Short mmCIF file of C-alpha atoms and ligand atoms in Angstrom, two decimals:
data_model
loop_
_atom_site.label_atom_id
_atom_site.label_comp_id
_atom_site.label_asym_id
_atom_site.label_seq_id
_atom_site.Cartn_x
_atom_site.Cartn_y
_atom_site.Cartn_z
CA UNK A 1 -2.20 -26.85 -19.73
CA UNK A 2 -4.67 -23.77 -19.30
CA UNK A 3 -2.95 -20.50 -21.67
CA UNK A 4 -5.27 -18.23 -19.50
CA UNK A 5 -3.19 -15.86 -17.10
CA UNK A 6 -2.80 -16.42 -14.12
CA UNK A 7 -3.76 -14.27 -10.67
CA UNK A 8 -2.86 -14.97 -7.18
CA UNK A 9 -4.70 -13.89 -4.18
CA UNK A 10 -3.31 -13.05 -0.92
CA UNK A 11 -6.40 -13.46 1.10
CA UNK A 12 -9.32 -15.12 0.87
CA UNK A 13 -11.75 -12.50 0.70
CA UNK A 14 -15.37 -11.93 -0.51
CA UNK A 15 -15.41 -15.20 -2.70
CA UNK A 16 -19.09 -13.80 -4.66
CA UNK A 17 -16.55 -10.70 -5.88
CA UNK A 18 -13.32 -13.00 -6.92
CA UNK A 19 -15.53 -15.71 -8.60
CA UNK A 20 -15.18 -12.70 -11.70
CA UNK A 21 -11.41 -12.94 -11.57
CA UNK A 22 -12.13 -16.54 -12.94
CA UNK A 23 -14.20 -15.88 -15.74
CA UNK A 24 -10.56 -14.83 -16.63
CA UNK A 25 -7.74 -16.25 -15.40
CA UNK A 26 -6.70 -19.36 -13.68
CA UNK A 27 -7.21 -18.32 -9.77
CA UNK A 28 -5.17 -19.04 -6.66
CA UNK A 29 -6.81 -17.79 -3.11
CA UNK A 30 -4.82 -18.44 -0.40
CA UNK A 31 -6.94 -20.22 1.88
CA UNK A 32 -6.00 -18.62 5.57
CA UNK A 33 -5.31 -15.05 6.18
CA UNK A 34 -1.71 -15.14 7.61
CA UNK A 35 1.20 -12.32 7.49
CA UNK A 36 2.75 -13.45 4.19
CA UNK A 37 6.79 -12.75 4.53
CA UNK A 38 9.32 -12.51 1.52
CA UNK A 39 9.81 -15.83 0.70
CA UNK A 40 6.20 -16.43 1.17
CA UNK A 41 5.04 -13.25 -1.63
CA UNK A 42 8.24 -14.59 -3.75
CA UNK A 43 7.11 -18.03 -3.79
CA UNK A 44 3.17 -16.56 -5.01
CA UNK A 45 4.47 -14.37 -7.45
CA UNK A 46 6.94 -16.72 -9.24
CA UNK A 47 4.69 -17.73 -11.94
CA UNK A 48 1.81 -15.54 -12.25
CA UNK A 49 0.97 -12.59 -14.22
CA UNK A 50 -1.12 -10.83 -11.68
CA UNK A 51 -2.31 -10.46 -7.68
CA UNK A 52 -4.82 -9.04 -5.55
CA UNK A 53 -2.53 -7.84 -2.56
CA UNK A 54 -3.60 -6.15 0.66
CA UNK A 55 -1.69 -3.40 2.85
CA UNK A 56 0.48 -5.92 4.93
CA UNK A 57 1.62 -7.81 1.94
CA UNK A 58 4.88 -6.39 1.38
CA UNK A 59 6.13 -5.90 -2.29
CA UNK A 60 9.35 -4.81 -3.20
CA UNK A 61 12.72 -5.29 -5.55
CA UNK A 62 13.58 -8.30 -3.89
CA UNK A 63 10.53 -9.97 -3.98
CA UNK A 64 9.54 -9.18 -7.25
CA UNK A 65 12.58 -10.16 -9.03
CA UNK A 66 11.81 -13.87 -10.27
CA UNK A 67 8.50 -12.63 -11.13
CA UNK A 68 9.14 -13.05 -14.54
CA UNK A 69 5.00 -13.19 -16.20
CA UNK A 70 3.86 -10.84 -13.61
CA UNK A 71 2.48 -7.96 -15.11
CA UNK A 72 -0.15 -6.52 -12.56
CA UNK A 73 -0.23 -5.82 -8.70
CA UNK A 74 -3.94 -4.68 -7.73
CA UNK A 75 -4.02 -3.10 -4.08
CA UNK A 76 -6.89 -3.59 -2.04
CA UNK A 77 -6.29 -0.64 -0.21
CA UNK A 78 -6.04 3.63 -0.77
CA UNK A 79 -2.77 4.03 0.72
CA UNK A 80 0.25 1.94 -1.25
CA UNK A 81 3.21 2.53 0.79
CA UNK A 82 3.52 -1.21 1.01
CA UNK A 83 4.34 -1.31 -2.71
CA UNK A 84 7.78 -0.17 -4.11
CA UNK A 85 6.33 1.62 -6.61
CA UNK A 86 9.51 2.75 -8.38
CA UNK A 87 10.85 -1.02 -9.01
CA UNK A 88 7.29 -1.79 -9.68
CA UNK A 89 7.40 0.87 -12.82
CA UNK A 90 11.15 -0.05 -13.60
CA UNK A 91 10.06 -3.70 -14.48
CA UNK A 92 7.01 -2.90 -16.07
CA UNK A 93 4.27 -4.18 -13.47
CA UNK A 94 1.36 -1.78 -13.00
CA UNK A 95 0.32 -1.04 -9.29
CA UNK A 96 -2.93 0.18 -8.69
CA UNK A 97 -4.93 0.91 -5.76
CA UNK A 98 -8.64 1.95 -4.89
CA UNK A 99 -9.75 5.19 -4.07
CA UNK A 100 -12.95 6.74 -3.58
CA UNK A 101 -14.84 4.31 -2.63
CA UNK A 102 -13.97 3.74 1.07
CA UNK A 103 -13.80 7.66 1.95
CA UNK A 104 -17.00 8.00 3.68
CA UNK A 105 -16.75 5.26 5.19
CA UNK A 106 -12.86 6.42 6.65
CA UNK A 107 -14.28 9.85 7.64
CA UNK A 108 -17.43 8.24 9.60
CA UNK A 109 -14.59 6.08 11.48
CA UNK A 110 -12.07 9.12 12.57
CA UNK A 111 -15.32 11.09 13.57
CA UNK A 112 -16.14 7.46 15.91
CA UNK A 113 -12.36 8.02 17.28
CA UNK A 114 -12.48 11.25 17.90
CA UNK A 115 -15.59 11.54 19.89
CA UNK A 116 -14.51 8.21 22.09
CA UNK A 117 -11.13 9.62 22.82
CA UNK A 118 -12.36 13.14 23.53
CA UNK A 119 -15.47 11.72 25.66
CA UNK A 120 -13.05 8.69 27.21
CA UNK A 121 -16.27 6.39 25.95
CA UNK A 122 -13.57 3.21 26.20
CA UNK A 123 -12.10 4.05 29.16
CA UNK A 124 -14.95 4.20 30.67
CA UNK A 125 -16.46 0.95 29.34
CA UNK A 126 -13.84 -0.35 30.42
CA UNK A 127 -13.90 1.03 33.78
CA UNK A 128 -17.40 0.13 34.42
CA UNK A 129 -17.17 -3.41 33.26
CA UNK A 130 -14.41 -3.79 35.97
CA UNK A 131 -16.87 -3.20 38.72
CA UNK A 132 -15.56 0.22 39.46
CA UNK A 133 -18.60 1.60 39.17
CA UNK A 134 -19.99 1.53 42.72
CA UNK A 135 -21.00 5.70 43.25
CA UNK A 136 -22.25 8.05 40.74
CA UNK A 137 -19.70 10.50 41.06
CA UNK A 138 -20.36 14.81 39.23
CA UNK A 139 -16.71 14.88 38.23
CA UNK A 140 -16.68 10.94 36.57
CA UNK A 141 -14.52 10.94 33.42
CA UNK A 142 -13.91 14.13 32.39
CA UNK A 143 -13.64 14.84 28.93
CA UNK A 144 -13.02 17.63 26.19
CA UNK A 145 -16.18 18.77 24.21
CA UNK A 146 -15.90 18.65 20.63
CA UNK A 147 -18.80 20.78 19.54
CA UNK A 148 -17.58 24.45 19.33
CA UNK A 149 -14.28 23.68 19.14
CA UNK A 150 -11.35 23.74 17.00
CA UNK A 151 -10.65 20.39 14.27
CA UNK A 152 -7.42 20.23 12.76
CA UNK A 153 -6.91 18.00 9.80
CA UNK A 154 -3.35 17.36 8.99
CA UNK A 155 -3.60 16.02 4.78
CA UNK A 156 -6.77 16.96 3.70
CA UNK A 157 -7.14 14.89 0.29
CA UNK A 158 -10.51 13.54 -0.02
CA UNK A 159 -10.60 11.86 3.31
CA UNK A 160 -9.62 14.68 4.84
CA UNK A 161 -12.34 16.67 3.33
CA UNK A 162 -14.92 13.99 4.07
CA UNK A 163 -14.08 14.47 7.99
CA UNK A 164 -13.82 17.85 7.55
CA UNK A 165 -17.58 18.42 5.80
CA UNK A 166 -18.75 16.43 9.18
CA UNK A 167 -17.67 19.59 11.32
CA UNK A 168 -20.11 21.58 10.49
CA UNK A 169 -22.38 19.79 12.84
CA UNK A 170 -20.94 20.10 16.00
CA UNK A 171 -20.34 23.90 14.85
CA UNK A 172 -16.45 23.45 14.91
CA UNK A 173 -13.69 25.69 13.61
CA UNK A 174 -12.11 23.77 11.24
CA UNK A 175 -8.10 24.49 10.58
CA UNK A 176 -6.11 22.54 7.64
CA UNK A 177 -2.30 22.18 6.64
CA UNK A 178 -1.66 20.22 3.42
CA UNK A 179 1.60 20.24 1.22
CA UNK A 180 -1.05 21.95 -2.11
CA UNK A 181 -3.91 24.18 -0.61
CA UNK A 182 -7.42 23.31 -1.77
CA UNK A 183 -9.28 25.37 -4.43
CA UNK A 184 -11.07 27.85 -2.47
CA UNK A 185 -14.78 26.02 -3.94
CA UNK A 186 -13.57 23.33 -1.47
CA UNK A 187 -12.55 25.23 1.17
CA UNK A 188 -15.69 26.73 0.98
CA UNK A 189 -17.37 23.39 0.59
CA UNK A 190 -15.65 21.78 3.86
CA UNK A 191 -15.53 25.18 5.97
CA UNK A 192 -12.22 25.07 6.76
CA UNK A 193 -8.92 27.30 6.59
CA UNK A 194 -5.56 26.29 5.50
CA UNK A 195 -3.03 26.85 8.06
CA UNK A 196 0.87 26.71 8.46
CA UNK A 197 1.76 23.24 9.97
CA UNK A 198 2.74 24.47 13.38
CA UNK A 199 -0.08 26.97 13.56
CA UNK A 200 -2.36 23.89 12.82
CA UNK A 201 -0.49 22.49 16.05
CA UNK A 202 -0.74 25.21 18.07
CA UNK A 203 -4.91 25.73 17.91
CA UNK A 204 -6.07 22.28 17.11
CA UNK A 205 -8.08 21.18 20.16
CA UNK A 206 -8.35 17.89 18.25
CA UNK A 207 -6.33 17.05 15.68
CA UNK A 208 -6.75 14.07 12.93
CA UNK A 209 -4.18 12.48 10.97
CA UNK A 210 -5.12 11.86 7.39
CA UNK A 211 -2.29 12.51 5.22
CA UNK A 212 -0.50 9.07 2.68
CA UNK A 213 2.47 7.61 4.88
CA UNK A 214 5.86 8.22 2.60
CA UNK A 215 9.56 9.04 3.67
CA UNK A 216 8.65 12.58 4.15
CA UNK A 217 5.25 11.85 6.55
CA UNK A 218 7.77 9.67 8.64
CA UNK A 219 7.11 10.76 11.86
CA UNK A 220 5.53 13.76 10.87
CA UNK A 221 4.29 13.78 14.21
CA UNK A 222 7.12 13.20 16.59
CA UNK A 223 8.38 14.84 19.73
CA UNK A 224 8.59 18.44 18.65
CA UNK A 225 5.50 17.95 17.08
CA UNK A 226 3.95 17.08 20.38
CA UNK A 227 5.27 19.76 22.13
CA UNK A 228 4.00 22.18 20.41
CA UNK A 229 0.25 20.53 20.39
CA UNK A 230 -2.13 22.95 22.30
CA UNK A 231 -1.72 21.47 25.86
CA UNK A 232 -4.67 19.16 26.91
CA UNK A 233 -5.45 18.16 22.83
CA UNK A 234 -6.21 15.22 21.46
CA UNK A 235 -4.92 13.28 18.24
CA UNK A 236 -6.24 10.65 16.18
CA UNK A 237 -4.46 8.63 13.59
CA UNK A 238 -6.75 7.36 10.58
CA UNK A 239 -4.07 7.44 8.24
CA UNK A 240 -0.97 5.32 8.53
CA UNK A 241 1.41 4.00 11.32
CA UNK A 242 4.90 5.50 11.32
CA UNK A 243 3.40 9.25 10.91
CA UNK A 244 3.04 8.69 14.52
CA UNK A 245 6.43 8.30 16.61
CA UNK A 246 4.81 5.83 18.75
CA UNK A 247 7.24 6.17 21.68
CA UNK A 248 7.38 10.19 21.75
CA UNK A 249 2.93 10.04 21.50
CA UNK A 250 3.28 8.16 24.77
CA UNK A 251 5.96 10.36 26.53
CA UNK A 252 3.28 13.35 26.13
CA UNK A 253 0.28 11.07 27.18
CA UNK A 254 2.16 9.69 30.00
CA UNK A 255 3.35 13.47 30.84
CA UNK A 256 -0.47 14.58 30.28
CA UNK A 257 1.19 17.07 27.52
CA UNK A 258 -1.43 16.18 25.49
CA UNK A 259 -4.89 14.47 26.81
CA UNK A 260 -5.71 11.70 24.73
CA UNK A 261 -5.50 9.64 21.72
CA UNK A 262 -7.59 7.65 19.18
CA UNK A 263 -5.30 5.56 16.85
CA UNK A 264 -5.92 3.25 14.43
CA UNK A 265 -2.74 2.23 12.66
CA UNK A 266 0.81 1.69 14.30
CA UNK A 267 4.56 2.14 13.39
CA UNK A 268 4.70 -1.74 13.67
CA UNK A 269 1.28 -3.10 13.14
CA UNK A 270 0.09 -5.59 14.26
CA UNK A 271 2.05 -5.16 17.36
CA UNK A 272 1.24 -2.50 19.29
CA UNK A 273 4.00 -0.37 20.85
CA UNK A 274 3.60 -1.48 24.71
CA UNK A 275 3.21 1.61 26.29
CA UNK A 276 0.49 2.63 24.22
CA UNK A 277 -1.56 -0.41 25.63
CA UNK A 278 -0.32 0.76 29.13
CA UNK A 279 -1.74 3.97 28.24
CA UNK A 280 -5.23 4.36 29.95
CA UNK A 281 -5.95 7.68 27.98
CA UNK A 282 -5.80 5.84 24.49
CA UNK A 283 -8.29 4.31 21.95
CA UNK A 284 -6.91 1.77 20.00
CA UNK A 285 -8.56 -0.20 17.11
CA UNK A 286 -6.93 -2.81 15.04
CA UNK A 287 -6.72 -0.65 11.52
CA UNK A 288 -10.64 -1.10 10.64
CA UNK A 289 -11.29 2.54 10.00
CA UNK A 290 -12.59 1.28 6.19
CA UNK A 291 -13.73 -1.59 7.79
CA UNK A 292 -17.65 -1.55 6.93
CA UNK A 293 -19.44 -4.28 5.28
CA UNK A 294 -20.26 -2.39 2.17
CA UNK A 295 -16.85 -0.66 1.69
CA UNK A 296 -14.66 -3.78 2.05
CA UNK A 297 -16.71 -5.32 -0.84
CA UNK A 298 -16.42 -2.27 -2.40
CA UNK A 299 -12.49 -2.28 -2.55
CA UNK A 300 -12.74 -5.77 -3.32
CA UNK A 301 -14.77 -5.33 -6.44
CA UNK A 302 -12.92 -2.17 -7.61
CA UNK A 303 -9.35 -4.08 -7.06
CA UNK A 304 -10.82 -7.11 -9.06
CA UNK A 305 -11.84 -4.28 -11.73
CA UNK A 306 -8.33 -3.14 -12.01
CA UNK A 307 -6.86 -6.48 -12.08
CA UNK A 308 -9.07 -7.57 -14.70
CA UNK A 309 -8.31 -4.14 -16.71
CA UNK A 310 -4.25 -4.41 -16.08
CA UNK A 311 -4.07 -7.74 -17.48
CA UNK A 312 -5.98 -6.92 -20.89
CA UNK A 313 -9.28 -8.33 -20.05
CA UNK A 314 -12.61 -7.19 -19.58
CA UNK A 315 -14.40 -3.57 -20.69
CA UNK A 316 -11.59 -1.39 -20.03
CA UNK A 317 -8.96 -3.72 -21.36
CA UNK A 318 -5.51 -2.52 -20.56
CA UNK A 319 -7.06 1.04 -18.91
CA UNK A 320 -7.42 -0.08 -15.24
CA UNK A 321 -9.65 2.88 -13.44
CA UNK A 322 -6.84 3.33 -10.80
CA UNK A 323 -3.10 3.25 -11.74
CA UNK A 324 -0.46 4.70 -9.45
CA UNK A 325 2.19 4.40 -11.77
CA UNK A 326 0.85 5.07 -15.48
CA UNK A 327 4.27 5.47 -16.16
CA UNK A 328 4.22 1.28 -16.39
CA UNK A 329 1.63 1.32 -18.47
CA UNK A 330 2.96 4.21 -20.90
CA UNK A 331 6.14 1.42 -20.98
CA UNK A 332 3.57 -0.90 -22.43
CA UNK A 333 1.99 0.87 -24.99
CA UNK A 334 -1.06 0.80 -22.74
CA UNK A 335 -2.57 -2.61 -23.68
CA UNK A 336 -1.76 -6.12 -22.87
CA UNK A 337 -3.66 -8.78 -23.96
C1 DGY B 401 -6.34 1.82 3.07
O1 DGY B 401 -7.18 1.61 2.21
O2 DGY B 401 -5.25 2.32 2.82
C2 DGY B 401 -6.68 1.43 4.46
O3 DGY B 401 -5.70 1.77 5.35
C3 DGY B 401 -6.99 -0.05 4.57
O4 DGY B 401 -8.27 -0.21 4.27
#
């Protein structure tokens, strides 16, 4: 029997990038892509010592806790709020995650969202491919400009900054609220102003979500949130779902409080809360905003990297290049071969 560690993989992604994991371990892909419950992440995690896990794979205490070898979770993913971290770091298992290299790509999307929900670009598609089209009409589909106008970035870590940097050509205003403020060589660098939350609110003619989803960003923007958006904004969501109250968004978009929306992610992805669909002023796309070609390969090959690292192999043996909890591997003296 093969003494080589062994790594499971949720998903069957990218099989040119995971053909490294097996230069080192014995490798199990899952062969569909399929929401993976408990019993299901349990059952893969029994006897390995590592696993390439993506945001819907859900690991916690419970499901961890006849993982007995496992030694390594590597996120495909920026955001880790699917990963109890703290058990994670109580029994030793380093998370990591991958960072960096999809930010561009994120910023590009929210910047795609914002201009079709401002400009109603889907509703109108949509529209028109009914047949409704049968006059041209001056006052068709009304929108909001977004050159000359006021962006509001709610968390402005590197994503953040990346959307922000892409104001400057539509000569916006750009307004910021973040729990640190930036170093004024990057406020300088992405043009914009840090701002109270609510004043952020107030004077944000479109506002983007890009802050990490945790216990405190639940609902971050809820109902008193909403009301105190400058009537007729917009929002988009790049971030996570459940920083959104679903239900209160579409009380103001149903009560034209606010104009429109471009979201992403959702409080119970996959499903999408139903009067969202209902909602004609909304953009919704199935959480793709990292979702080119070159920067899901990317994550891919940078998770595989950390896995390889966190389980002692390869040219940065036991120092994976992204960690989230270093405080696991301070517990194990750093290496583990
Ligand atoms: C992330 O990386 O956290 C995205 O939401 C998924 O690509």
């Amino acid at each position: 029997m093969s003494m080589r560690p062994r790594v499971w993989v949720t998903q069957p992604v990218f099989g040119d990038i995971l053909a490294r994991l097996e230069s080192h371990f014995d490798v199990r892909v899952e062969a569909d892509v399929a929401p993976r419950a408990a019993d299901a992440l349990r059952a893969g995690l029994h006897d390995v010592d590592g696993a390439l896990v993506f945001i819907p794979d859900r690991i916690d205490a419970a499901v961890i806790a006849g993982a007995h070898r496992l030694r390594a979770i590597a996120n495909v993913g920026v955001g880790y709020d699917n990963l109890d971290i703290p058990a994670l770091t109580a029994a030793g298992i380093i998370a990591t995650n991958t960072p960096d290299v999809l930010t561009e790509t994120t910023a590009d999307f929210a910047w795609a969202l914002l201009l079709a929900t401002a400009r109603r670009v889907t509703e109108a598609e949509r529209w028109l491919r009914e047949g409704q089209w049968t006059t041209w009409s001056f006052e068709l589909m009304l929108g909001r400009d977004v050159h000359g106008s006021t962006l509001g970035i709610l968390g402005m870590g590197r994503i953040g900054q990346a959307i922000a940097r892409r104001a400057r050509g539509f000569g916006m205003r750009v307004l910021y609220h973040n729990r640190a403020r930036l170093a004024p060589e990057l406020e300088r660098d992405c043009a914009a102003t840090h701002v109270a939350r609510n004043e952020l609110l107030a004077h944000s003619d479109h506002l983007v979500l890009a802050l990490p989803y945790s216990a405190q960003t639940h609902h971050a923007i809820g109902a008193p949130e909403l009301a105190r958006m400058k009537p007729g904004a917009t929002l988009v969501n790049v971030a996570r779902g459940g920083i959104v109250d679903d239900a209160a968004l579409a009380d103001a978009l149903d009560a034209g409080r606010i104009a429109a929306a471009g979201l992403d992610v959702y409080e119970n992805e996959p499903a999408v809360h139903p009067r969202l669909l209902a909602c004609r002023n909304v953009v919704l796309t199935p959480h793709i905003a990292s979702a080119s070609e070159a920067t899901r390969r990317a994550m891919v090959a940078l998770a595989v990297d950390n896995l390889v690292a966190a389980l002692g192999a390869g040219p940065h043996a036991g120092r994976p290049p992204n960690p989230v909890n270093a405080d696991a591997l301070l517990a194990r003296g750093g290496h583990s071969a």
